[in-house]
Short mmCIF file of C-alpha atoms in Angstrom, two decimals:
data_model
loop_
_atom_site.label_atom_id
_atom_site.label_comp_id
_atom_site.label_asym_id
_atom_site.label_seq_id
_atom_site.Cartn_x
_atom_site.Cartn_y
_atom_site.Cartn_z
CA MET A 1 27.48 -94.33 8.09
CA ALA A 2 26.04 -95.69 4.84
CA ARG A 3 24.21 -93.30 2.55
CA LYS A 4 20.96 -95.33 2.68
CA SER A 5 21.03 -95.30 6.47
CA VAL A 6 21.44 -91.50 6.52
CA GLU A 7 18.63 -90.98 4.04
CA LYS A 8 16.37 -93.24 6.14
CA GLN A 9 17.12 -91.15 9.24
CA ILE A 10 16.46 -87.91 7.32
CA LEU A 11 12.97 -89.17 6.42
CA ALA A 12 12.39 -90.27 10.00
CA MET A 13 13.25 -86.74 11.24
CA ALA A 14 10.21 -85.34 9.38
CA THR A 15 8.11 -86.00 12.52
CA ASP A 16 10.68 -84.57 14.94
CA ILE A 17 9.06 -81.83 17.08
CA ARG A 18 12.22 -79.69 16.92
CA LEU A 19 12.00 -79.63 13.13
CA GLN A 20 8.24 -79.03 13.06
CA ALA A 21 8.64 -76.05 15.41
CA LEU A 22 10.76 -74.26 12.79
CA GLY A 23 7.96 -74.08 10.22
CA HIS A 24 7.64 -75.43 6.69
CA THR A 25 10.19 -73.04 5.14
CA ALA A 26 12.92 -73.95 7.65
CA MET A 27 12.04 -77.65 7.26
CA GLY A 28 12.62 -77.38 3.53
CA VAL A 29 15.97 -75.66 4.12
CA TRP A 30 16.99 -78.46 6.54
CA PHE A 31 16.12 -81.21 4.05
CA GLN A 32 18.05 -79.41 1.30
CA LEU A 33 21.10 -78.98 3.55
CA MET A 34 21.08 -82.66 4.54
CA ALA A 35 20.78 -83.67 0.88
CA PHE A 36 23.67 -81.34 0.00
CA ILE A 37 25.89 -82.98 2.65
CA CYS A 38 25.00 -86.44 1.27
CA GLU A 39 25.70 -85.28 -2.28
CA MET A 40 28.90 -83.25 -1.86
CA GLY A 41 30.26 -84.08 1.61
CA PHE A 42 32.45 -86.78 3.11
CA GLU A 43 31.94 -88.62 6.41
CA GLY A 44 28.85 -86.55 7.24
CA SER A 45 30.35 -83.05 6.81
CA VAL A 46 31.11 -80.54 4.08
CA THR A 47 33.47 -77.53 4.10
CA PHE A 48 32.35 -74.77 1.72
CA GLY A 49 34.88 -73.31 -0.69
CA VAL A 50 37.36 -76.22 -0.32
CA GLY A 51 38.19 -78.57 -3.20
CA ARG A 52 35.20 -79.27 -5.38
CA ILE A 53 32.72 -77.73 -2.92
CA PRO A 54 31.33 -74.33 -4.06
CA ALA A 55 31.50 -71.32 -1.75
CA LEU A 56 28.66 -70.80 0.74
CA SER A 57 27.56 -67.59 -1.03
CA ASP A 58 27.18 -69.45 -4.35
CA VAL A 59 25.24 -72.29 -2.72
CA ALA A 60 22.94 -69.77 -0.99
CA ALA A 61 22.26 -67.86 -4.22
CA ILE A 62 21.87 -70.79 -6.63
CA ARG A 63 20.35 -73.60 -4.58
CA PHE A 64 18.39 -71.65 -1.94
CA ARG A 65 17.67 -68.32 -3.71
CA MET A 66 18.61 -66.32 -0.62
CA SER A 67 21.50 -64.25 0.69
CA VAL A 68 24.43 -65.89 2.47
CA ASP A 69 23.49 -64.12 5.73
CA GLU A 70 19.95 -65.49 5.57
CA LEU A 71 21.25 -69.03 4.94
CA LYS A 72 23.68 -68.70 7.87
CA THR A 73 20.75 -67.61 10.06
CA HIS A 74 18.84 -70.77 9.10
CA ILE A 75 21.90 -72.92 9.83
CA LYS A 76 22.62 -71.33 13.22
CA THR A 77 18.95 -71.55 14.25
CA GLN A 78 18.88 -75.27 13.46
CA CYS A 79 22.18 -75.81 15.28
CA GLU A 80 20.61 -74.52 18.50
CA THR A 81 18.36 -77.62 18.57
CA GLN A 82 21.20 -79.89 17.32
CA LEU A 83 19.51 -80.57 13.98
CA LEU A 84 22.84 -79.63 12.36
CA ALA A 85 26.38 -78.79 13.44
CA TRP A 86 28.15 -75.65 12.14
CA ASP A 87 31.70 -74.31 12.52
CA ASP A 88 31.59 -70.64 11.52
CA ALA A 89 35.40 -70.23 11.42
CA SER A 90 36.00 -72.94 8.79
CA GLU A 91 32.45 -72.81 7.30
CA THR A 92 32.02 -76.55 7.91
CA LEU A 93 28.50 -78.00 8.01
CA SER A 94 27.90 -81.46 9.53
CA PHE A 95 25.05 -83.82 10.34
CA GLY A 96 23.36 -83.49 13.73
CA PRO A 97 24.18 -85.91 16.58
CA GLU A 98 21.40 -88.34 15.53
CA GLN A 99 22.91 -88.79 12.06
CA GLN A 100 26.55 -88.95 13.19
CA PRO A 101 28.24 -92.38 13.43
CA SER A 102 28.31 -93.91 16.92
CA ARG A 103 31.42 -94.06 19.11
CA ARG A 104 31.64 -97.81 18.48
CA THR A 105 31.60 -97.25 14.70
CA LEU A 106 34.37 -94.65 14.94
CA ALA A 107 36.46 -96.94 17.15
CA ASN A 108 36.05 -99.82 14.72
CA ARG A 109 37.16 -97.61 11.82
CA ALA A 110 40.22 -96.41 13.71
CA ASN A 111 41.19 -99.94 14.74
CA GLY A 112 40.65 -101.23 11.23
CA ALA A 113 42.93 -98.51 9.82
CA LYS A 114 45.84 -99.57 12.08
CA GLY A 115 45.43 -103.33 11.65
CA GLY A 116 42.76 -104.24 14.19
CA ARG A 117 42.19 -103.94 17.93
CA PRO A 118 45.35 -104.71 19.99
CA PRO A 119 45.36 -107.81 22.23
CA LYS A 120 43.80 -107.19 25.64
CA LEU A 121 46.63 -108.91 27.60
CA ARG A 122 49.56 -107.45 25.63
CA ILE A 123 52.76 -107.36 27.71
CA THR A 124 54.09 -103.85 28.35
CA GLU A 125 56.51 -102.25 30.81
CA ARG A 126 53.70 -102.04 33.38
CA THR A 127 52.30 -105.58 32.91
CA ASP A 128 55.54 -107.59 32.38
CA PRO A 129 56.25 -109.55 35.62
CA ALA A 130 59.99 -109.50 34.84
CA GLN A 131 60.04 -105.67 35.03
CA LYS A 132 57.93 -105.05 38.14
CA HIS A 133 61.01 -104.77 40.39
CA LEU A 134 62.67 -102.18 38.10
CA PRO A 135 62.30 -98.42 38.66
CA PRO A 136 60.12 -96.47 36.21
CA MET A 137 61.79 -95.41 32.97
CA ALA A 138 63.36 -91.95 33.15
CA ILE A 139 61.87 -89.09 31.16
CA GLN A 140 63.90 -88.44 28.03
CA GLY A 141 66.29 -85.53 28.55
CA GLY A 142 66.26 -85.80 32.34
CA LYS A 143 64.00 -82.76 32.77
CA THR A 144 61.73 -82.41 35.76
CA MET A 145 58.04 -82.34 34.87
CA GLU A 146 56.05 -79.51 36.43
CA THR A 147 52.39 -79.89 37.26
CA GLN A 148 50.34 -77.44 35.24
CA LYS A 149 47.46 -75.55 36.81
CA THR A 150 44.11 -76.67 35.51
CA HIS A 151 42.18 -73.52 36.37
CA ALA A 152 42.74 -69.79 36.51
CA PRO A 153 42.86 -67.95 39.84
CA ILE A 154 39.49 -66.67 41.05
CA ALA A 155 40.84 -63.12 41.18
CA LYS A 156 41.09 -63.06 37.37
CA LEU A 157 37.35 -63.64 36.95
CA ALA A 158 36.52 -59.97 37.51
CA ASN A 159 39.00 -58.87 34.82
CA LYS A 160 37.47 -61.34 32.36
CA THR A 161 33.97 -60.06 33.12
CA ASN A 162 35.08 -56.46 32.60
CA THR A 163 36.64 -57.43 29.27
CA ASN A 164 33.39 -59.03 28.10
CA LEU A 165 31.44 -55.91 29.06
CA ALA A 166 33.90 -53.73 27.15
CA LEU A 167 33.63 -55.91 24.06
CA ALA A 168 29.83 -55.86 24.24
CA LYS A 169 29.87 -52.07 24.50
CA GLN A 170 32.15 -51.82 21.46
CA ALA A 171 29.67 -53.93 19.44
CA GLU A 172 26.79 -51.49 20.14
CA PRO A 173 25.96 -49.29 17.13
CA SER A 174 26.81 -45.62 17.48
CA LYS A 175 24.18 -42.89 17.72
CA GLU A 176 25.45 -41.38 14.47
CA ALA A 177 25.06 -44.67 12.57
CA ILE A 178 21.52 -45.14 13.92
CA ASP A 179 20.45 -41.58 13.05
CA ALA A 180 21.90 -41.75 9.54
CA LEU A 181 20.05 -44.96 8.69
CA PHE A 182 16.87 -43.87 10.50
CA ASN A 183 16.65 -40.72 8.34
CA VAL A 184 16.77 -42.91 5.22
CA ILE A 185 14.39 -45.72 6.24
CA GLY A 186 11.89 -43.65 8.26
CA PRO A 187 10.18 -41.83 5.34
CA LYS A 188 10.25 -45.02 3.23
CA ALA A 189 8.55 -47.04 5.99
CA PHE A 190 5.93 -44.26 6.40
CA GLU A 191 5.18 -44.50 2.69
CA ALA A 192 5.21 -48.36 2.68
CA ALA A 193 2.52 -48.32 5.40
CA GLY A 194 0.26 -46.41 2.99
CA PHE A 195 0.30 -43.12 4.89
CA ASP A 196 0.02 -39.86 2.97
CA PRO A 197 2.69 -37.29 3.99
CA THR A 198 0.36 -34.42 2.96
CA ARG A 199 -2.60 -35.58 5.10
CA ASP A 200 -1.12 -37.82 7.82
CA MET A 201 1.24 -36.60 10.49
CA GLY A 202 4.77 -37.46 9.34
CA ASN A 203 5.93 -39.24 12.48
CA TRP A 204 8.20 -42.25 11.91
CA SER A 205 10.07 -42.17 15.22
CA ALA A 206 9.24 -45.86 15.84
CA VAL A 207 11.62 -46.77 13.01
CA ARG A 208 14.64 -45.54 15.00
CA GLN A 209 14.37 -48.42 17.49
CA TRP A 210 14.04 -50.92 14.64
CA VAL A 211 17.22 -49.56 13.08
CA ALA A 212 19.07 -49.81 16.40
CA ASP A 213 17.88 -53.41 16.90
CA GLY A 214 18.91 -54.40 13.37
CA LEU A 215 22.39 -52.91 13.69
CA ALA A 216 22.86 -54.57 17.09
CA LYS A 217 21.81 -57.87 15.49
CA GLY A 218 24.63 -57.44 12.95
CA LEU A 219 22.45 -56.77 9.91
CA LYS A 220 23.68 -54.50 7.12
CA ALA A 221 21.95 -51.24 6.23
CA GLU A 222 20.41 -52.57 3.02
CA GLU A 223 19.22 -55.73 4.85
CA ILE A 224 17.49 -53.67 7.55
CA GLU A 225 15.80 -51.54 4.92
CA ARG A 226 14.52 -54.58 2.97
CA LEU A 227 13.29 -56.26 6.16
CA VAL A 228 11.47 -53.21 7.58
CA LEU A 229 9.81 -52.18 4.31
CA SER A 230 8.74 -55.75 3.52
CA VAL A 231 7.16 -56.39 6.94
CA VAL A 232 5.43 -52.99 7.06
CA ALA A 233 4.02 -53.38 3.55
CA ASP A 234 2.74 -56.93 4.21
CA VAL A 235 1.06 -56.07 7.51
CA ALA A 236 -0.43 -52.86 6.09
CA ASP A 237 -1.94 -54.72 3.10
CA ARG A 238 -3.40 -57.38 5.40
CA GLN A 239 -4.99 -54.81 7.70
CA ARG A 240 -6.46 -52.82 4.81
CA ALA A 241 -7.94 -56.02 3.35
CA SER A 242 -9.64 -56.77 6.69
CA GLY A 243 -11.07 -53.26 6.88
CA LYS A 244 -8.92 -52.26 9.87
CA PRO A 245 -6.04 -50.16 8.48
CA ALA A 246 -3.15 -49.26 10.79
CA SER A 247 -3.23 -45.68 12.05
CA HIS A 248 0.43 -45.23 13.01
CA LEU A 249 3.83 -46.88 12.54
CA GLY A 250 3.90 -48.12 16.13
CA TYR A 251 1.29 -50.69 15.08
CA PHE A 252 4.00 -52.64 13.21
CA LYS A 253 6.38 -52.85 16.20
CA LYS A 254 5.83 -56.51 17.17
CA ALA A 255 5.98 -57.83 13.60
CA VAL A 256 9.19 -55.94 12.75
CA GLN A 257 10.97 -56.83 15.99
CA ALA A 258 10.05 -60.52 15.56
CA ALA A 259 11.47 -60.47 12.02
CA ILE A 260 14.71 -58.82 13.22
CA ALA A 261 15.08 -61.36 16.05
CA SER A 262 14.69 -64.28 13.62
CA GLY A 263 16.99 -62.66 11.04
CA ALA A 264 14.47 -63.32 8.25
CA VAL A 265 15.84 -60.81 5.72
CA PRO A 266 14.01 -60.93 2.35
CA ALA A 267 16.20 -61.75 -0.62
CA PRO A 268 16.97 -58.78 -2.89
CA LEU A 269 14.95 -58.47 -6.09
CA LEU A 270 16.94 -59.91 -8.98
CA THR A 271 17.25 -58.00 -12.23
CA VAL A 272 17.20 -59.76 -15.59
CA ALA A 273 21.01 -59.49 -15.70
CA ASP A 274 21.30 -61.10 -12.25
CA GLN A 275 19.08 -64.00 -13.29
CA ILE A 276 21.12 -64.58 -16.45
CA ALA A 277 24.36 -64.44 -14.42
CA GLU A 278 23.08 -67.01 -11.90
CA ARG A 279 21.96 -69.38 -14.67
CA GLU A 280 25.32 -69.12 -16.46
CA CYS A 281 27.23 -69.63 -13.19
CA GLU A 282 25.21 -72.75 -12.35
CA ASN A 283 26.00 -74.21 -15.81
CA ALA A 284 29.68 -73.31 -15.37
CA ILE A 285 29.83 -75.08 -11.98
CA LYS A 286 28.34 -78.24 -13.50
CA GLU A 287 30.88 -78.14 -16.34
CA TRP A 288 33.68 -77.47 -13.84
CA ALA A 289 32.62 -80.51 -11.78
CA ARG A 290 32.45 -82.73 -14.88
CA ASN A 291 36.03 -81.74 -15.79
CA GLY A 292 37.40 -82.95 -12.46
CA CYS A 293 37.18 -79.63 -10.56
CA ASN A 294 40.37 -78.33 -12.15
CA GLY A 295 41.21 -74.75 -11.21
CA PRO A 296 39.17 -72.39 -9.04
CA ALA A 297 35.40 -72.84 -8.81
CA PRO A 298 33.24 -70.38 -10.82
CA LYS A 299 31.73 -67.55 -8.78
CA VAL A 300 28.47 -65.68 -9.32
CA ALA A 301 30.22 -62.31 -8.96
CA ASP A 302 32.29 -62.93 -12.10
CA PHE A 303 29.19 -63.60 -14.19
CA VAL A 304 27.39 -60.56 -12.74
CA LYS A 305 30.26 -58.33 -13.90
CA LYS A 306 30.18 -60.00 -17.32
CA ALA A 307 26.42 -59.48 -17.63
CA ALA A 308 26.73 -55.84 -16.55
CA ALA A 309 29.45 -55.17 -19.12
CA ALA A 310 27.43 -56.75 -21.95
#
């Protein structure tokens, strides 16, 4: 599909109800991702970390100013409504079905690559009148073909279900992991809500369920801490400004659980050294692209180490 045609469809998608339902922040991420595919991709898709394409972590940090997990959450959320297509194994991002070339276009490309569409009435072994009386051609090697089963026996379904339950149970966080993280985040969340440990009752038991939900979601310990403290602090400031301060940590339950379900983890605060490292890495990637993408692509981690050593 031509670049102008894709860009015209991207602008047309601005009124799509699926895109509007994601909110303005997610809409901006979608437009940036589509522009990145047009800029760096080929045939409507881009594979991160291959050839001249930077790694997904570098794209997330430099272009989107967010962590790679947060960017993946945006991508997977938009894939659920077919705004994009994502292959997590190969880290390949593609246009959604509306922007993909049609089946007729793909067929024309394939036929053009092999010299054009074959004649409709081409004579073959099946259509040649001179060969109709002959027996079918033998299979090379003289081996008997066996019909393969197209479905598994019904009796195996129970074993498969049991396996799925076992895998799901293995993915559940352990009680020890929940308690260890709860003891760290609980007092911090109590303080972020504006409660005074000397005057208010130090009860932060509500945080334990948030920790369990975050670990089950697959979030890291530092991501759960940033998410919980950020949501609690924002809601507490809003309630104090309205003259109705929260009286206990259970008040923040809905807001925190909604943030965990959406995976909206705030980006970590960047130090001066981190900002310098990101700026130098972005300049290095541009220089690397101008020189024909020779050698490995620059990575932010290398410049962070260099800035820390300076």
